[in-house]
């Protein structure tokens, strides 16, 4: 039932013991440049004692830094300096004797202490100052939290000549007043973010019925109204009471259930169904050297990780004022989804000092630190080149090993328990799962040619599923580097949403252009300060039964990926610039084009999914926007029937866009439909009560699933200076067997990328055909505004 909510759901929870055995990786015949894993680790830190000391010192330094940062974030918008100032001021007033401390607070505290010596009076001033400061600090924090609950700013008109309401102006000034003077850290706002509001059942029912009206005929709609009314008058009251309690005691009444039931409990394959991908800035090509580009991208990822660890990454602020929740950044690195029989679990480590690299069927453990610092790109390039130069063959079963992570979760959980629970297999598997992330040095080129769209399509397929065995689909993300130096990533979905990976990717690409990392010959700049730690080849001992499981997973992965029909359409006729001239939200503009394209393609309207974020609230993830509305269907019919004058069509389009924008704003503000219904359904399952209404609603297929890839999340990248340094976005697999998955990124004033996926086995869909319908729809909308 849950799998019908969204296509990309898969999961597993490991039942096997996760302790690391004492066995060390065995020696293997390798070229002279490769050494035993123990020796590689000792070279990274020196002698055995030095290795232990380095690891321990680094761990404690990180703990102290994390504690310090947590204190700073915990008192925001106040500062620790204000604490010392408060204590000093109280002590000065108290000891001067010229001015009495209000209410004689210090004297009253002194009376409770053993004596009246200067030492005890200083203690009294300290206790009093701390109490006053804590009171003021938490008053500020809760005032800020109350201000962030205000949603009126979201609905303010932003058109030319519009005026901001007095309430919003007052709110604006208050927030700026409370947050001025201190630079926030990544998690500074977490304690001030409000909880996701729980809508009433009546409001959700009203919104739901309004959203399905264009999809149902009169008889079907009358039946649905009856089911909704029966549910609202009956069991919904009991279910809602449980949700009210959960909304009080939990940080977010949706997110934990969404992660567990939509992702981790899904038993289908992660590849195509759940994982998503991201593409390079294809208009740039800084180097064709695979090892050099890999080194720079790896180094940039590690810099981003350090910013997260130190909480120095700037929190994202909407309108440069309202913060988004930063909770999901905690699991970008050092994170793996572990398979289980009935449910998966997410394993996150506080630190990892190595990455795992895959090349030509072989896995390597690669240290990324030396004497407490991150390796330089020129040093990492040497490591990558050593791997590329290795001529050894994969061990038996090693080539297709990652197919296990691509297939059914239960099968992988059983195989992991039976064949990877001890010995060198366990040690090698730990090296992958406990890595900061995985890197795949592919043996194919990633190409983009404006005159040959098939090359970009193949680029996308390579990142989405690869060969079915060359991506570790369980890892939070896998960096993929082609032989010609182009890059991309494949990301697991349960730990975070695409916007977080987009932020990392934007940072990585900006680092590529803001810092001149490459020489004229394509190699990285700089001179290594030492001989970099040597990559260590991981060892495997696969019994015949394990080889059989790996081969079965490989065959299943080939069946799955061969059914993917992916088309990446580059729309360069116009972009955001023209949409703004039409005074229409770019997202609403594109969603209307998609509605028109789908109606022309399928001959009917369909339930449409658009992902919106709820990160204005603590631990918020996503909410569903339903772009197929009464207003959008009226405009689509006017375009298809072509009976109304141009002015009337424009009016209908503007009305539909305004309605869509309102639905998007409602979703961001916790007034969506689907997450509330989802949680009501979960409660009904816990209570073992049946609801025909919820069962029908949550089994409705999303035949058109869409998502916009955000950009502009980092202030480091100046797009005016580097207009071509923008990713081509990314995509995901189709949600329904007979539907489309469409991801798009508005890449500039005159450029939009559409990533369109479907299944070849479906007779209802064809990605290339749908791309042409999108192109036609966008052209028709332009003609509406330009032709007189």
PDB file of C-alpha atoms in Angstrom, residues 3 6-12 258-278 337 344 346 405-407 409 463-465 473-476 489-498 501 560 564 621 705 730-736 757 759:
ATOM      1  CA  UNK A   3       4.605   1.730  -2.358  1.00  0.00           C
ATOM      2  CA  UNK A   6       5.630   7.186  -4.642  1.00  0.00           C
ATOM      3  CA  UNK A   7       7.563   4.988  -6.996  1.00  0.00           C
ATOM      4  CA  UNK A   8      10.991   5.281  -5.573  1.00  0.00           C
ATOM      5  CA  UNK A   9      10.579   3.300  -2.345  1.00  0.00           C
ATOM      6  CA  UNK A  10      12.887   0.498  -1.220  1.00  0.00           C
ATOM      7  CA  UNK A  11      14.420  -0.605   2.042  1.00  0.00           C
ATOM      8  CA  UNK A  12      15.809  -3.093   4.625  1.00  0.00           C
ATOM      9  CA  UNK A 258       7.812   8.985   6.000  1.00  0.00           C
ATOM     10  CA  UNK A 259      11.398   7.753   6.237  1.00  0.00           C
ATOM     11  CA  UNK A 260      10.403   4.410   7.702  1.00  0.00           C
ATOM     12  CA  UNK A 261       7.312   3.429   5.729  1.00  0.00           C
ATOM     13  CA  UNK A 262       7.887   5.107   2.380  1.00  0.00           C
ATOM     14  CA  UNK A 263      11.593   4.354   2.132  1.00  0.00           C
ATOM     15  CA  UNK A 264      13.064   1.906   4.626  1.00  0.00           C
ATOM     16  CA  UNK A 265      10.240  -0.643   4.612  1.00  0.00           C
ATOM     17  CA  UNK A 266       9.995  -0.811   0.835  1.00  0.00           C
ATOM     18  CA  UNK A 267      11.315  -4.149  -0.420  1.00  0.00           C
ATOM     19  CA  UNK A 268      11.768  -3.316  -4.100  1.00  0.00           C
ATOM     20  CA  UNK A 269      15.074  -2.467  -5.766  1.00  0.00           C
ATOM     21  CA  UNK A 270      16.786   0.864  -5.009  1.00  0.00           C
ATOM     22  CA  UNK A 271      18.222   1.168  -8.494  1.00  0.00           C
ATOM     23  CA  UNK A 272      15.842   3.126 -10.757  1.00  0.00           C
ATOM     24  CA  UNK A 273      12.959   2.864  -8.236  1.00  0.00           C
ATOM     25  CA  UNK A 274      14.433   4.991  -5.454  1.00  0.00           C
ATOM     26  CA  UNK A 275      17.897   6.399  -6.155  1.00  0.00           C
ATOM     27  CA  UNK A 276      18.310   9.566  -8.203  1.00  0.00           C
ATOM     28  CA  UNK A 277      21.201  11.099 -10.128  1.00  0.00           C
ATOM     29  CA  UNK A 278      22.832  14.444 -10.873  1.00  0.00           C
ATOM     30  CA  UNK A 337      21.524   2.218   4.114  1.00  0.00           C
ATOM     31  CA  UNK A 344      16.264  -1.330   6.326  1.00  0.00           C
ATOM     32  CA  UNK A 346      20.358   3.922   8.123  1.00  0.00           C
ATOM     33  CA  UNK A 405      22.666  -3.448  -3.565  1.00  0.00           C
ATOM     34  CA  UNK A 406      20.673  -2.857  -6.764  1.00  0.00           C
ATOM     35  CA  UNK A 407      18.156  -5.646  -6.282  1.00  0.00           C
ATOM     36  CA  UNK A 409      16.214  -5.704  -0.348  1.00  0.00           C
ATOM     37  CA  UNK A 463      24.419   7.840 -13.743  1.00  0.00           C
ATOM     38  CA  UNK A 464      20.935   6.501 -12.963  1.00  0.00           C
ATOM     39  CA  UNK A 465      21.826   2.820 -13.107  1.00  0.00           C
ATOM     40  CA  UNK A 473      23.361   1.920  -4.348  1.00  0.00           C
ATOM     41  CA  UNK A 474      23.210   1.675  -0.528  1.00  0.00           C
ATOM     42  CA  UNK A 475      25.682   4.523  -0.023  1.00  0.00           C
ATOM     43  CA  UNK A 476      24.399   8.032   0.676  1.00  0.00           C
ATOM     44  CA  UNK A 489      26.541  11.251  -8.881  1.00  0.00           C
ATOM     45  CA  UNK A 490      24.041   8.604  -7.884  1.00  0.00           C
ATOM     46  CA  UNK A 491      22.321   9.161  -4.542  1.00  0.00           C
ATOM     47  CA  UNK A 492      20.283   7.018  -2.208  1.00  0.00           C
ATOM     48  CA  UNK A 493      17.024   8.741  -1.218  1.00  0.00           C
ATOM     49  CA  UNK A 494      16.023   7.704   2.299  1.00  0.00           C
ATOM     50  CA  UNK A 495      18.569   9.780   4.243  1.00  0.00           C
ATOM     51  CA  UNK A 496      17.653  13.132   2.672  1.00  0.00           C
ATOM     52  CA  UNK A 497      15.871  14.830  -0.193  1.00  0.00           C
ATOM     53  CA  UNK A 498      17.345  15.918  -3.497  1.00  0.00           C
ATOM     54  CA  UNK A 501      22.481  16.714  -2.590  1.00  0.00           C
ATOM     55  CA  UNK A 560      15.380  -3.639 -14.487  1.00  0.00           C
ATOM     56  CA  UNK A 564      14.330   2.244 -18.512  1.00  0.00           C
ATOM     57  CA  UNK A 621      11.131  16.983   4.336  1.00  0.00           C
ATOM     58  CA  UNK A 705       5.593  12.546 -11.033  1.00  0.00           C
ATOM     59  CA  UNK A 730      19.303  15.280 -12.534  1.00  0.00           C
ATOM     60  CA  UNK A 731      16.502  12.814 -12.610  1.00  0.00           C
ATOM     61  CA  UNK A 732      14.857   9.671 -11.265  1.00  0.00           C
ATOM     62  CA  UNK A 733      13.073   6.610 -12.509  1.00  0.00           C
ATOM     63  CA  UNK A 734       9.361   6.473 -13.401  1.00  0.00           C
ATOM     64  CA  UNK A 735       6.995   6.275 -10.452  1.00  0.00           C
ATOM     65  CA  UNK A 736       4.216   4.285 -12.117  1.00  0.00           C
ATOM     66  CA  UNK A 757      11.859   8.684 -17.629  1.00  0.00           C
ATOM     67  CA  UNK A 759       9.356   2.173 -18.914  1.00  0.00           C
TER      68      UNK A 759
END
